Coordinates of N, CA, C and O in Angstrom, one line a residue:
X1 N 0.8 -1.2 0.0 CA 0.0 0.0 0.0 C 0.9 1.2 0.0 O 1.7 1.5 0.9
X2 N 0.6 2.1 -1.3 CA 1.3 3.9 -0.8 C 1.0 4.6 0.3 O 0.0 4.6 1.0
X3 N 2.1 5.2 0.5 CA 1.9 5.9 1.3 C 0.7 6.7 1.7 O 0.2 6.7 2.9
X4 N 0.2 7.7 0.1 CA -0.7 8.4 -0.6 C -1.9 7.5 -0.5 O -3.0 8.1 -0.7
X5 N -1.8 6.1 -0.1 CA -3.2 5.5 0.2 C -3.4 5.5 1.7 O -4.5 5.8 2.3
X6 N -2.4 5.1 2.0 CA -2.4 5.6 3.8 C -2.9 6.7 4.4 O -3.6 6.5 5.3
X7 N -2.6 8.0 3.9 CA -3.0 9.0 4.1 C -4.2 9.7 3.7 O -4.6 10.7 4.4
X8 N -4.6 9.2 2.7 CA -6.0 9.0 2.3 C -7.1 8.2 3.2 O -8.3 8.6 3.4
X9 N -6.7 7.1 3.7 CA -7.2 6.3 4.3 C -7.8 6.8 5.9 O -8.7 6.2 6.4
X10 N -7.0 7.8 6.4 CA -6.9 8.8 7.6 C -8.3 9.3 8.2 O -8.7 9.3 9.3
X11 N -9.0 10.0 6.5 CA -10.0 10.5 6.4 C -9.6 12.3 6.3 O -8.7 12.9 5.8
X12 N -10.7 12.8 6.9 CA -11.3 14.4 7.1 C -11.0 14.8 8.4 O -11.1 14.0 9.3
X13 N -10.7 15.6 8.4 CA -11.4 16.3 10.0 C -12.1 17.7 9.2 O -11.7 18.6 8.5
X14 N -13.5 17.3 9.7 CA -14.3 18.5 9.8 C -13.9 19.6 11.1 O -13.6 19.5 12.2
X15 N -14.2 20.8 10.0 CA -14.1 22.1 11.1 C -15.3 22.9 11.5 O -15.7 23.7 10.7
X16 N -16.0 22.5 12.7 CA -17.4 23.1 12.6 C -17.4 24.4 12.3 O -18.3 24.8 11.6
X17 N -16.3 25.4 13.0 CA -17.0 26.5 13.0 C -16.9 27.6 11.1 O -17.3 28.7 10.7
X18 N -15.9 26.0 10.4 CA -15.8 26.9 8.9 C -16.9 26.2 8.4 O -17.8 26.8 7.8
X19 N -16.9 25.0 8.5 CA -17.8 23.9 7.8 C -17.5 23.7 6.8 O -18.3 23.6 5.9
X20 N -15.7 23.3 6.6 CA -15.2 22.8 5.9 C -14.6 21.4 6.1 O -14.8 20.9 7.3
X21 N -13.9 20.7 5.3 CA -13.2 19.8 5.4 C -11.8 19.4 4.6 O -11.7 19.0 3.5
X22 N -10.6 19.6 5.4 CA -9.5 18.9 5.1 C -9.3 17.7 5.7 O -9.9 17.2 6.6
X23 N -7.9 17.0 4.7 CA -7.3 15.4 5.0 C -6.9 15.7 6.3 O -6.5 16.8 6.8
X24 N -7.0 14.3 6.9 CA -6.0 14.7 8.7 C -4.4 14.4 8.2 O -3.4 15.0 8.7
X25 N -4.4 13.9 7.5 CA -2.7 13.2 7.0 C -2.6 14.1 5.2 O -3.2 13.7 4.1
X26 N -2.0 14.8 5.3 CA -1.1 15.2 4.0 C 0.3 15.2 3.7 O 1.1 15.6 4.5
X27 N 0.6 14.6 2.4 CA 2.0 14.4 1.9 C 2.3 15.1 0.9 O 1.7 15.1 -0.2
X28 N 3.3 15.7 1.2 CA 3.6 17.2 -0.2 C 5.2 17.1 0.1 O 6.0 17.1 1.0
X29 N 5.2 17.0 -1.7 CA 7.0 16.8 -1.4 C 7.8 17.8 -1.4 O 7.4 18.9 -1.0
X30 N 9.1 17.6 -1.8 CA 9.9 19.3 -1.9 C 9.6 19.9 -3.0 O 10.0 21.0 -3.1
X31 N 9.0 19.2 -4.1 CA 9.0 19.8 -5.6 C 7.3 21.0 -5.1 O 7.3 22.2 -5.0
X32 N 6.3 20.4 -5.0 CA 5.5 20.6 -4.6 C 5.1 22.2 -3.4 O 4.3 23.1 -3.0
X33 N 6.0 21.8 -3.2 CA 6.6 23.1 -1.7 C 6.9 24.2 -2.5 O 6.3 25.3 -2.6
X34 N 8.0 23.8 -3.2 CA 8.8 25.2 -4.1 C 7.9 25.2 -5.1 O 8.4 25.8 -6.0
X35 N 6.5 24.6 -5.6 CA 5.7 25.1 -6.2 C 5.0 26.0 -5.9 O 4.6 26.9 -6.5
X36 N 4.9 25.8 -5.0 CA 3.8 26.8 -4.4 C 2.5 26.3 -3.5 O 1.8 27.1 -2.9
X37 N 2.2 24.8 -3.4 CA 1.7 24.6 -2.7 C 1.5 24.5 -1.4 O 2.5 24.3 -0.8
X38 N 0.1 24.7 -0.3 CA 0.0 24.6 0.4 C -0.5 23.3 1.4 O -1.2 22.4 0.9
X39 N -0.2 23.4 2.8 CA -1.6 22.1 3.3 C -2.8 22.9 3.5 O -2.8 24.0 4.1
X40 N -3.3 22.6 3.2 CA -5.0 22.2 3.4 C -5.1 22.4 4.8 O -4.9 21.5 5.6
X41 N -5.4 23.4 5.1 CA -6.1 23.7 6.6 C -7.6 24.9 7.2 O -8.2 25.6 6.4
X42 N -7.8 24.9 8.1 CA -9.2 25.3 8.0 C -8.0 26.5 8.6 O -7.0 26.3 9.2
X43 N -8.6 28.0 8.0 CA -8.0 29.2 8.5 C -8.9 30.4 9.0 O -9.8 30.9 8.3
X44 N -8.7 30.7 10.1 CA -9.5 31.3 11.3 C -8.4 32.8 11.5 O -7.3 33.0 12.1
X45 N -9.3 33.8 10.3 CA -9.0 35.1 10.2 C -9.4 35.9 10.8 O -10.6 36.1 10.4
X46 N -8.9 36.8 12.2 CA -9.2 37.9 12.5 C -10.1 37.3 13.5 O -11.2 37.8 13.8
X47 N -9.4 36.2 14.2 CA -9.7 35.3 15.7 C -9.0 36.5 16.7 O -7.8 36.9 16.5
X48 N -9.9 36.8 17.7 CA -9.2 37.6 19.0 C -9.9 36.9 20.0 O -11.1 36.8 20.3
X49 N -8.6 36.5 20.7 CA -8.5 35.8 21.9 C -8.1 36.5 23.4 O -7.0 37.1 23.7
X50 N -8.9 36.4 24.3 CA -8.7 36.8 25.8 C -7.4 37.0 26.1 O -6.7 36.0 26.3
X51 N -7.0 38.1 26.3 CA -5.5 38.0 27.3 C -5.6 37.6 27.9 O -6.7 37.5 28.5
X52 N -4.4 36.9 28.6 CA -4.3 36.4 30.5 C -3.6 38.0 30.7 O -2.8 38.7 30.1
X53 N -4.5 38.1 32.0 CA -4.2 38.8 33.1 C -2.4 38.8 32.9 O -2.0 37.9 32.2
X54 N -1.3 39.6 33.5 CA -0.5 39.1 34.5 C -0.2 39.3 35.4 O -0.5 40.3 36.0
X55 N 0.8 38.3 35.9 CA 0.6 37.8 37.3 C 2.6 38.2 37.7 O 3.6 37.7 37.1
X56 N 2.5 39.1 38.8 CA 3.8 39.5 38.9 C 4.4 38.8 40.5 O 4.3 39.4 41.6
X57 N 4.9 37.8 40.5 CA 5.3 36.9 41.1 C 6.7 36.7 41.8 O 7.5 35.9 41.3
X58 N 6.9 37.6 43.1 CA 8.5 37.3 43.1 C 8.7 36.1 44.0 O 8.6 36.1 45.2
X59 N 9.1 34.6 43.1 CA 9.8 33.9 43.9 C 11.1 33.3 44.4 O 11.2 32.2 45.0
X60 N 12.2 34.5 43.9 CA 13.3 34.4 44.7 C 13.9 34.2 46.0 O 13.3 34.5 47.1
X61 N 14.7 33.8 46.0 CA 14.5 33.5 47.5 C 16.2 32.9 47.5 O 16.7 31.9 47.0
X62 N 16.7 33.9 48.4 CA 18.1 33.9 48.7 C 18.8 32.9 49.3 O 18.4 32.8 50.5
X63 N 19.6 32.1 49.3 CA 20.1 31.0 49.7 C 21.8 31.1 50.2 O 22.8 31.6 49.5
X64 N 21.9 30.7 51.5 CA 23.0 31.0 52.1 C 24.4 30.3 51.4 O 24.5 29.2 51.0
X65 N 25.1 31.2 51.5 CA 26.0 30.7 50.8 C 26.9 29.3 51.7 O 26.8 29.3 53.0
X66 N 27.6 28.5 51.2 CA 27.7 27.6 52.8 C 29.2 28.0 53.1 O 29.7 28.8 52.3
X67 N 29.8 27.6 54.4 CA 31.0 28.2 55.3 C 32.2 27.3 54.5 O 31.9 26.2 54.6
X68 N 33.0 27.5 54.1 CA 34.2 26.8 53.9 C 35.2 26.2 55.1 O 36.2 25.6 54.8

């Protein structure tokens, strides 16, 4: 079996929120690359996400030097 059938064999993952579908497994060689192609992915433009807070945390903590 090819590889190319292997990865076919993988299936889809659906993306609910495009309601699209790409392969879960893609194989693209180097010729293909420096063509210009890409993978196949669901692309989520102009997604803004929650900052975290931060959090200013001093846990230093001085350690005696030992006596010689």
């Amino acid at each position: 079996m090819s590889l190319r059938k292997v990865a076919a064999s993988a299936g889809y993952y659906h993306s609910p929120g495009w309601d699209t579908a790409s392969p879960r497994i893609q194989l693209l060689t180097v010729a293909e690359l420096l063509g210009g192609k890409r993978i196949d992915y669901p692309q989520q433009a102009n997604v803004m996400h929650k900052r975290a807070t931060r959090v200013e945390v001093n846990t230093a903590v001085p350690l005696p030097l030992p006596r010689l």
